[in-house]
């Protein structure tokens, strides 16, 4: 068990879905944002900066800071605070600069 500061307020309220974060299965509730799920993980980092590789985690939770960018189902630079979880979703941390070639 890790020591995240974040937890679900009412864990039994909504249907559960399973997504993967960095390849590991994670349970979440329908309606949660991907950022909320990331903040409950032992490593809450969503991305690293392009220049120094410093970790960043969701901060504003309203689409302003861009620190929550992740790769969702292969789509880079997705703001995880604006995306609700889906069953089977694959979330990867975004390391450094986004590739424009894919
Ligand atoms: S947490 Fe700030 S834009 Fe998503």
mmCIF file of N, CA and C and ligand atoms in Angstrom:
data_model
loop_
_atom_site.group_PDB
_atom_site.id
_atom_site.type_symbol
_atom_site.label_atom_id
_atom_site.label_comp_id
_atom_site.label_asym_id
_atom_site.label_seq_id
_atom_site.Cartn_x
_atom_site.Cartn_y
_atom_site.Cartn_z
ATOM 1 N N UNK A 1 0.848 -1.181 0.000
ATOM 2 C CA UNK A 1 0.000 0.000 0.000
ATOM 3 C C UNK A 1 0.889 1.238 0.000
ATOM 4 N N UNK A 2 0.572 2.180 -0.838
ATOM 5 C CA UNK A 2 1.339 3.405 -0.893
ATOM 6 C C UNK A 2 0.639 4.501 -0.107
ATOM 7 N N UNK A 3 1.331 5.606 0.066
ATOM 8 C CA UNK A 3 0.812 6.664 0.921
ATOM 9 C C UNK A 3 0.333 7.859 0.112
ATOM 10 N N UNK A 4 -0.585 7.648 -0.836
ATOM 11 C CA UNK A 4 -1.136 8.756 -1.595
ATOM 12 C C UNK A 4 -1.998 9.620 -0.689
ATOM 13 N N UNK A 5 -1.971 10.909 -0.934
ATOM 14 C CA UNK A 5 -2.822 11.826 -0.176
ATOM 15 C C UNK A 5 -4.247 11.807 -0.690
ATOM 16 N N UNK A 6 -4.466 11.166 -1.840
ATOM 17 C CA UNK A 6 -5.761 11.206 -2.491
ATOM 18 C C UNK A 6 -6.479 9.872 -2.362
ATOM 19 N N UNK A 7 -7.785 9.931 -2.162
ATOM 20 C CA UNK A 7 -8.591 8.722 -2.086
ATOM 21 C C UNK A 7 -10.004 9.061 -2.559
ATOM 22 N N UNK A 8 -10.739 8.008 -2.902
ATOM 23 C CA UNK A 8 -12.119 8.207 -3.321
ATOM 24 C C UNK A 8 -12.957 8.570 -2.105
ATOM 25 N N UNK A 9 -13.868 9.516 -2.257
ATOM 26 C CA UNK A 9 -14.719 9.905 -1.138
ATOM 27 C C UNK A 9 -15.772 8.837 -0.883
ATOM 28 N N UNK A 10 -16.393 8.357 -1.969
ATOM 29 C CA UNK A 10 -17.425 7.346 -1.834
ATOM 30 C C UNK A 10 -17.157 6.232 -2.842
ATOM 31 N N UNK A 11 -16.329 5.259 -2.479
ATOM 32 C CA UNK A 11 -15.883 4.259 -3.446
ATOM 33 C C UNK A 11 -16.974 3.333 -3.981
ATOM 34 N N UNK A 12 -18.117 3.240 -3.360
ATOM 35 C CA UNK A 12 -19.124 2.271 -3.791
ATOM 36 C C UNK A 12 -20.242 2.885 -4.622
ATOM 37 N N UNK A 13 -20.093 4.100 -5.071
ATOM 38 C CA UNK A 13 -21.207 4.811 -5.685
ATOM 39 C C UNK A 13 -21.461 4.479 -7.154
ATOM 40 N N UNK A 14 -20.427 4.256 -7.943
ATOM 41 C CA UNK A 14 -20.587 4.083 -9.393
ATOM 42 C C UNK A 14 -19.977 2.775 -9.860
ATOM 43 N N UNK A 15 -20.334 2.398 -11.074
ATOM 44 C CA UNK A 15 -19.809 1.170 -11.654
ATOM 45 C C UNK A 15 -18.305 1.272 -11.841
ATOM 46 N N UNK A 16 -17.642 0.147 -11.678
ATOM 47 C CA UNK A 16 -16.191 0.129 -11.832
ATOM 48 C C UNK A 16 -15.797 -0.175 -13.260
ATOM 49 N N UNK A 17 -14.704 0.396 -13.673
ATOM 50 C CA UNK A 17 -14.072 0.088 -14.942
ATOM 51 C C UNK A 17 -12.617 -0.250 -14.634
ATOM 52 N N UNK A 18 -11.961 -0.900 -15.580
ATOM 53 C CA UNK A 18 -10.540 -1.203 -15.425
ATOM 54 C C UNK A 18 -9.790 -0.600 -16.591
ATOM 55 N N UNK A 19 -8.787 0.180 -16.277
ATOM 56 C CA UNK A 19 -7.904 0.726 -17.298
ATOM 57 C C UNK A 19 -6.494 0.296 -16.938
ATOM 58 N N UNK A 20 -5.537 0.588 -17.802
ATOM 59 C CA UNK A 20 -4.150 0.319 -17.446
ATOM 60 C C UNK A 20 -3.405 1.640 -17.371
ATOM 61 N N UNK A 21 -2.527 1.739 -16.382
ATOM 62 C CA UNK A 21 -1.640 2.893 -16.229
ATOM 63 C C UNK A 21 -0.222 2.342 -16.272
ATOM 64 N N UNK A 22 0.522 2.735 -17.274
ATOM 65 C CA UNK A 22 1.883 2.222 -17.486
ATOM 66 C C UNK A 22 1.880 0.695 -17.523
ATOM 67 N N UNK A 23 0.836 0.134 -18.122
ATOM 68 C CA UNK A 23 0.759 -1.310 -18.311
ATOM 69 C C UNK A 23 0.167 -2.085 -17.160
ATOM 70 N N UNK A 24 -0.101 -1.436 -16.039
ATOM 71 C CA UNK A 24 -0.650 -2.135 -14.875
ATOM 72 C C UNK A 24 -2.145 -1.876 -14.751
ATOM 73 N N UNK A 25 -2.945 -2.905 -14.473
ATOM 74 C CA UNK A 25 -4.391 -2.698 -14.340
ATOM 75 C C UNK A 25 -4.735 -1.866 -13.106
ATOM 76 N N UNK A 26 -5.674 -0.935 -13.292
ATOM 77 C CA UNK A 26 -6.095 -0.038 -12.218
ATOM 78 C C UNK A 26 -7.621 0.046 -12.250
ATOM 79 N N UNK A 27 -8.242 -0.095 -11.093
ATOM 80 C CA UNK A 27 -9.698 0.038 -10.998
ATOM 81 C C UNK A 27 -10.057 1.509 -10.823
ATOM 82 N N UNK A 28 -11.141 1.899 -11.466
ATOM 83 C CA UNK A 28 -11.627 3.281 -11.356
ATOM 84 C C UNK A 28 -13.149 3.238 -11.435
ATOM 85 N N UNK A 29 -13.758 4.381 -11.196
ATOM 86 C CA UNK A 29 -15.208 4.466 -11.270
ATOM 87 C C UNK A 29 -15.611 5.295 -12.473
ATOM 88 N N UNK A 30 -16.686 4.886 -13.127
ATOM 89 C CA UNK A 30 -17.188 5.670 -14.254
ATOM 90 C C UNK A 30 -17.397 7.097 -13.812
ATOM 91 N N UNK A 31 -17.005 8.036 -14.664
ATOM 92 C CA UNK A 31 -17.168 9.449 -14.365
ATOM 93 C C UNK A 31 -15.930 10.102 -13.791
ATOM 94 N N UNK A 32 -15.001 9.287 -13.289
ATOM 95 C CA UNK A 32 -13.750 9.866 -12.794
ATOM 96 C C UNK A 32 -12.909 10.333 -13.967
ATOM 97 N N UNK A 33 -12.061 11.325 -13.712
ATOM 98 C CA UNK A 33 -11.110 11.711 -14.742
ATOM 99 C C UNK A 33 -9.869 10.831 -14.633
ATOM 100 N N UNK A 34 -9.157 10.726 -15.736
ATOM 101 C CA UNK A 34 -7.901 9.972 -15.734
ATOM 102 C C UNK A 34 -6.933 10.605 -14.735
ATOM 103 N N UNK A 35 -6.924 11.935 -14.619
ATOM 104 C CA UNK A 35 -6.036 12.616 -13.673
ATOM 105 C C UNK A 35 -6.324 12.188 -12.233
ATOM 106 N N UNK A 36 -7.582 12.051 -11.879
ATOM 107 C CA UNK A 36 -7.931 11.629 -10.525
ATOM 108 C C UNK A 36 -7.369 10.246 -10.238
ATOM 109 N N UNK A 37 -7.427 9.377 -11.233
ATOM 110 C CA UNK A 37 -6.877 8.029 -11.068
ATOM 111 C C UNK A 37 -5.360 8.108 -10.910
ATOM 112 N N UNK A 38 -4.699 8.923 -11.715
ATOM 113 C CA UNK A 38 -3.243 9.063 -11.614
ATOM 114 C C UNK A 38 -2.825 9.534 -10.222
ATOM 115 N N UNK A 39 -3.559 10.472 -9.661
ATOM 116 C CA UNK A 39 -3.186 11.015 -8.353
ATOM 117 C C UNK A 39 -3.276 9.983 -7.240
ATOM 118 N N UNK A 40 -4.026 8.913 -7.434
ATOM 119 C CA UNK A 40 -4.102 7.851 -6.425
ATOM 120 C C UNK A 40 -2.980 6.830 -6.555
ATOM 121 N N UNK A 41 -2.185 6.920 -7.614
ATOM 122 C CA UNK A 41 -1.125 5.944 -7.823
ATOM 123 C C UNK A 41 0.109 6.313 -7.003
ATOM 124 N N UNK A 42 0.932 5.316 -6.697
ATOM 125 C CA UNK A 42 2.163 5.569 -5.935
ATOM 126 C C UNK A 42 3.040 6.576 -6.669
ATOM 127 N N UNK A 43 3.124 6.447 -7.987
ATOM 128 C CA UNK A 43 3.827 7.425 -8.806
ATOM 129 C C UNK A 43 2.759 8.222 -9.539
ATOM 130 N N UNK A 44 2.464 9.415 -9.050
ATOM 131 C CA UNK A 44 1.381 10.217 -9.617
ATOM 132 C C UNK A 44 1.812 11.028 -10.830
ATOM 133 N N UNK A 45 3.063 10.899 -11.237
ATOM 134 C CA UNK A 45 3.543 11.698 -12.372
ATOM 135 C C UNK A 45 2.756 11.354 -13.630
ATOM 136 N N UNK A 46 2.368 12.382 -14.348
ATOM 137 C CA UNK A 46 1.668 12.184 -15.610
ATOM 138 C C UNK A 46 2.619 12.350 -16.782
ATOM 139 N N UNK A 47 3.641 13.183 -16.603
ATOM 140 C CA UNK A 47 4.580 13.426 -17.698
ATOM 141 C C UNK A 47 5.915 13.863 -17.128
ATOM 142 N N UNK A 48 6.910 13.965 -17.998
ATOM 143 C CA UNK A 48 8.173 14.589 -17.629
ATOM 144 C C UNK A 48 8.396 15.753 -18.583
ATOM 145 N N UNK A 49 9.143 16.736 -18.104
ATOM 146 C CA UNK A 49 9.363 17.932 -18.919
ATOM 147 C C UNK A 49 10.327 17.628 -20.062
ATOM 148 N N UNK A 50 10.189 18.331 -21.195
ATOM 149 C CA UNK A 50 11.040 18.059 -22.352
ATOM 150 C C UNK A 50 12.512 18.401 -22.139
ATOM 151 N N UNK A 51 12.830 19.419 -21.354
ATOM 152 C CA UNK A 51 14.224 19.864 -21.230
ATOM 153 C C UNK A 51 14.973 19.107 -20.127
ATOM 154 N N UNK A 52 14.433 19.048 -18.930
ATOM 155 C CA UNK A 52 15.157 18.452 -17.807
ATOM 156 C C UNK A 52 14.633 17.083 -17.378
ATOM 157 N N UNK A 53 13.522 16.657 -17.922
ATOM 158 C CA UNK A 53 12.966 15.364 -17.542
ATOM 159 C C UNK A 53 12.363 15.355 -16.149
ATOM 160 N N UNK A 54 11.993 16.524 -15.645
ATOM 161 C CA UNK A 54 11.399 16.610 -14.304
ATOM 162 C C UNK A 54 9.967 16.095 -14.330
ATOM 163 N N UNK A 55 9.576 15.318 -13.316
ATOM 164 C CA UNK A 55 8.204 14.800 -13.291
ATOM 165 C C UNK A 55 7.182 15.889 -12.999
ATOM 166 N N UNK A 56 6.027 15.765 -13.596
ATOM 167 C CA UNK A 56 4.902 16.662 -13.356
ATOM 168 C C UNK A 56 3.670 15.798 -13.092
ATOM 169 N N UNK A 57 2.764 16.317 -12.282
ATOM 170 C CA UNK A 57 1.526 15.607 -11.958
ATOM 171 C C UNK A 57 0.355 16.554 -12.150
ATOM 172 N N UNK A 58 -0.845 16.022 -12.293
ATOM 173 C CA UNK A 58 -2.025 16.880 -12.416
ATOM 174 C C UNK A 58 -2.065 17.905 -11.280
ATOM 175 N N UNK A 59 -2.406 19.147 -11.626
ATOM 176 C CA UNK A 59 -2.363 20.217 -10.633
ATOM 177 C C UNK A 59 -3.687 20.970 -10.546
ATOM 178 N N UNK A 60 -4.108 21.589 -11.653
ATOM 179 C CA UNK A 60 -5.290 22.466 -11.580
ATOM 180 C C UNK A 60 -6.603 21.686 -11.680
ATOM 181 N N UNK A 61 -6.581 20.552 -12.349
ATOM 182 C CA UNK A 61 -7.756 19.697 -12.547
ATOM 183 C C UNK A 61 -8.877 20.396 -13.315
ATOM 184 N N UNK A 62 -8.522 21.409 -14.112
ATOM 185 C CA UNK A 62 -9.556 22.094 -14.898
ATOM 186 C C UNK A 62 -9.052 22.546 -16.263
ATOM 187 N N UNK A 63 -8.009 21.913 -16.787
ATOM 188 C CA UNK A 63 -7.592 22.179 -18.157
ATOM 189 C C UNK A 63 -6.755 23.409 -18.378
ATOM 190 N N UNK A 64 -6.131 23.935 -17.345
ATOM 191 C CA UNK A 64 -5.368 25.180 -17.482
ATOM 192 C C UNK A 64 -3.855 24.953 -17.472
ATOM 193 N N UNK A 65 -3.340 24.106 -16.589
ATOM 194 C CA UNK A 65 -1.889 24.039 -16.367
ATOM 195 C C UNK A 65 -1.139 23.131 -17.347
ATOM 196 N N UNK A 66 -1.774 22.190 -17.940
ATOM 197 C CA UNK A 66 -1.174 21.244 -18.888
ATOM 198 C C UNK A 66 -0.134 20.326 -18.234
ATOM 199 N N UNK A 67 -0.092 20.251 -16.933
ATOM 200 C CA UNK A 67 0.840 19.332 -16.281
ATOM 201 C C UNK A 67 0.322 17.898 -16.268
ATOM 202 N N UNK A 68 -0.896 17.697 -16.678
ATOM 203 C CA UNK A 68 -1.503 16.365 -16.605
ATOM 204 C C UNK A 68 -1.449 15.604 -17.927
ATOM 205 N N UNK A 69 -0.683 16.100 -18.898
ATOM 206 C CA UNK A 69 -0.693 15.457 -20.215
ATOM 207 C C UNK A 69 -0.141 14.035 -20.154
ATOM 208 N N UNK A 70 -0.867 13.123 -20.781
ATOM 209 C CA UNK A 70 -0.489 11.716 -20.853
ATOM 210 C C UNK A 70 -0.766 11.211 -22.270
ATOM 211 N N UNK A 71 -0.407 9.971 -22.492
ATOM 212 C CA UNK A 71 -0.732 9.299 -23.743
ATOM 213 C C UNK A 71 -1.914 8.380 -23.454
ATOM 214 N N UNK A 72 -3.043 8.631 -24.093
ATOM 215 C CA UNK A 72 -4.239 7.812 -23.885
ATOM 216 C C UNK A 72 -4.550 7.061 -25.167
ATOM 217 N N UNK A 73 -4.511 5.747 -25.085
ATOM 218 C CA UNK A 73 -4.768 4.900 -26.255
ATOM 219 C C UNK A 73 -3.935 5.351 -27.457
ATOM 220 N N UNK A 74 -2.683 5.701 -27.187
ATOM 221 C CA UNK A 74 -1.754 6.075 -28.252
ATOM 222 C C UNK A 74 -1.803 7.539 -28.660
ATOM 223 N N UNK A 75 -2.699 8.315 -28.084
ATOM 224 C CA UNK A 75 -2.821 9.731 -28.436
ATOM 225 C C UNK A 75 -2.059 10.565 -27.402
ATOM 226 N N UNK A 76 -0.956 11.184 -27.841
ATOM 227 C CA UNK A 76 -0.108 11.960 -26.938
ATOM 228 C C UNK A 76 -0.737 13.306 -26.615
ATOM 229 N N UNK A 77 -0.207 13.939 -25.575
ATOM 230 C CA UNK A 77 -0.616 15.275 -25.127
ATOM 231 C C UNK A 77 -2.104 15.372 -24.835
ATOM 232 N N UNK A 78 -2.651 14.326 -24.256
ATOM 233 C CA UNK A 78 -4.044 14.332 -23.830
ATOM 234 C C UNK A 78 -4.109 14.872 -22.407
ATOM 235 N N UNK A 79 -4.930 15.885 -22.189
ATOM 236 C CA UNK A 79 -5.078 16.447 -20.847
ATOM 237 C C UNK A 79 -5.933 15.493 -20.011
ATOM 238 N N UNK A 80 -5.283 14.785 -19.114
ATOM 239 C CA UNK A 80 -5.977 13.729 -18.379
ATOM 240 C C UNK A 80 -7.058 14.250 -17.434
ATOM 241 N N UNK A 81 -7.009 15.513 -17.057
ATOM 242 C CA UNK A 81 -8.052 16.045 -16.170
ATOM 243 C C UNK A 81 -9.364 16.275 -16.909
ATOM 244 N N UNK A 82 -9.314 16.260 -18.243
ATOM 245 C CA UNK A 82 -10.520 16.525 -19.036
ATOM 246 C C UNK A 82 -11.099 15.264 -19.666
ATOM 247 N N UNK A 83 -10.468 14.115 -19.396
ATOM 248 C CA UNK A 83 -10.886 12.872 -20.039
ATOM 249 C C UNK A 83 -11.426 11.896 -18.999
ATOM 250 N N UNK A 84 -12.685 11.483 -19.124
ATOM 251 C CA UNK A 84 -13.205 10.475 -18.195
ATOM 252 C C UNK A 84 -12.656 9.089 -18.526
ATOM 253 N N UNK A 85 -12.533 8.268 -17.500
ATOM 254 C CA UNK A 85 -12.018 6.913 -17.704
ATOM 255 C C UNK A 85 -13.012 6.086 -18.525
ATOM 256 N N UNK A 86 -12.478 5.125 -19.265
ATOM 257 C CA UNK A 86 -13.277 4.153 -20.005
ATOM 258 C C UNK A 86 -12.707 2.780 -19.726
ATOM 259 N N UNK A 87 -13.561 1.787 -19.755
ATOM 260 C CA UNK A 87 -13.088 0.433 -19.565
ATOM 261 C C UNK A 87 -12.136 0.072 -20.704
ATOM 262 N N UNK A 88 -10.986 -0.485 -20.360
ATOM 263 C CA UNK A 88 -10.013 -0.906 -21.360
ATOM 264 C C UNK A 88 -9.062 0.183 -21.829
ATOM 265 N N UNK A 89 -9.206 1.377 -21.324
ATOM 266 C CA UNK A 89 -8.347 2.499 -21.714
ATOM 267 C C UNK A 89 -6.903 2.211 -21.313
ATOM 268 N N UNK A 90 -5.964 2.587 -22.187
ATOM 269 C CA UNK A 90 -4.534 2.416 -21.875
ATOM 270 C C UNK A 90 -3.899 3.793 -21.701
ATOM 271 N N UNK A 91 -3.391 4.036 -20.506
ATOM 272 C CA UNK A 91 -2.778 5.334 -20.180
ATOM 273 C C UNK A 91 -1.289 5.127 -19.969
ATOM 274 N N UNK A 92 -0.492 5.922 -20.652
ATOM 275 C CA UNK A 92 0.965 5.892 -20.477
ATOM 276 C C UNK A 92 1.426 7.283 -20.085
ATOM 277 N N UNK A 93 2.438 7.332 -19.254
ATOM 278 C CA UNK A 93 3.028 8.633 -18.921
ATOM 279 C C UNK A 93 3.730 9.183 -20.149
ATOM 280 N N UNK A 94 3.688 10.494 -20.302
ATOM 281 C CA UNK A 94 4.309 11.128 -21.461
ATOM 282 C C UNK A 94 5.695 11.623 -21.059
ATOM 283 N N UNK A 95 6.697 11.025 -21.662
ATOM 284 C CA UNK A 95 8.067 11.369 -21.307
ATOM 285 C C UNK A 95 8.646 12.344 -22.302
ATOM 286 N N UNK A 96 8.976 13.524 -21.815
ATOM 287 C CA UNK A 96 9.616 14.532 -22.641
ATOM 288 C C UNK A 96 8.703 15.086 -23.705
ATOM 289 N N UNK A 97 9.315 15.452 -24.790
ATOM 290 C CA UNK A 97 8.598 16.094 -25.884
ATOM 291 C C UNK A 97 7.739 15.077 -26.639
ATOM 292 N N UNK A 98 6.590 15.532 -27.035
ATOM 293 C CA UNK A 98 5.694 14.693 -27.821
ATOM 294 C C UNK A 98 6.282 14.483 -29.215
ATOM 295 N N UNK A 99 6.216 13.271 -29.697
ATOM 296 C CA UNK A 99 6.670 12.996 -31.054
ATOM 297 C C UNK A 99 5.594 13.442 -32.046
ATOM 298 N N UNK A 100 6.012 14.111 -33.103
ATOM 299 C CA UNK A 100 5.043 14.516 -34.125
ATOM 300 C C UNK A 100 5.007 13.506 -35.254
ATOM 301 N N UNK A 101 5.893 12.535 -35.207
ATOM 302 C CA UNK A 101 5.903 11.487 -36.220
ATOM 303 C C UNK A 101 5.329 10.228 -35.605
ATOM 304 N N UNK A 102 4.301 9.684 -36.174
ATOM 305 C CA UNK A 102 3.786 8.412 -35.669
ATOM 306 C C UNK A 102 3.069 7.672 -36.757
HETATM 307 S S1 LIG B 1 -4.469 19.242 -14.305
HETATM 308 FE FE1 LIG B 1 -4.080 21.206 -15.152
HETATM 309 S S2 LIG B 1 -4.602 20.965 -17.262
HETATM 310 FE FE2 LIG B 1 -5.069 19.069 -16.366
#
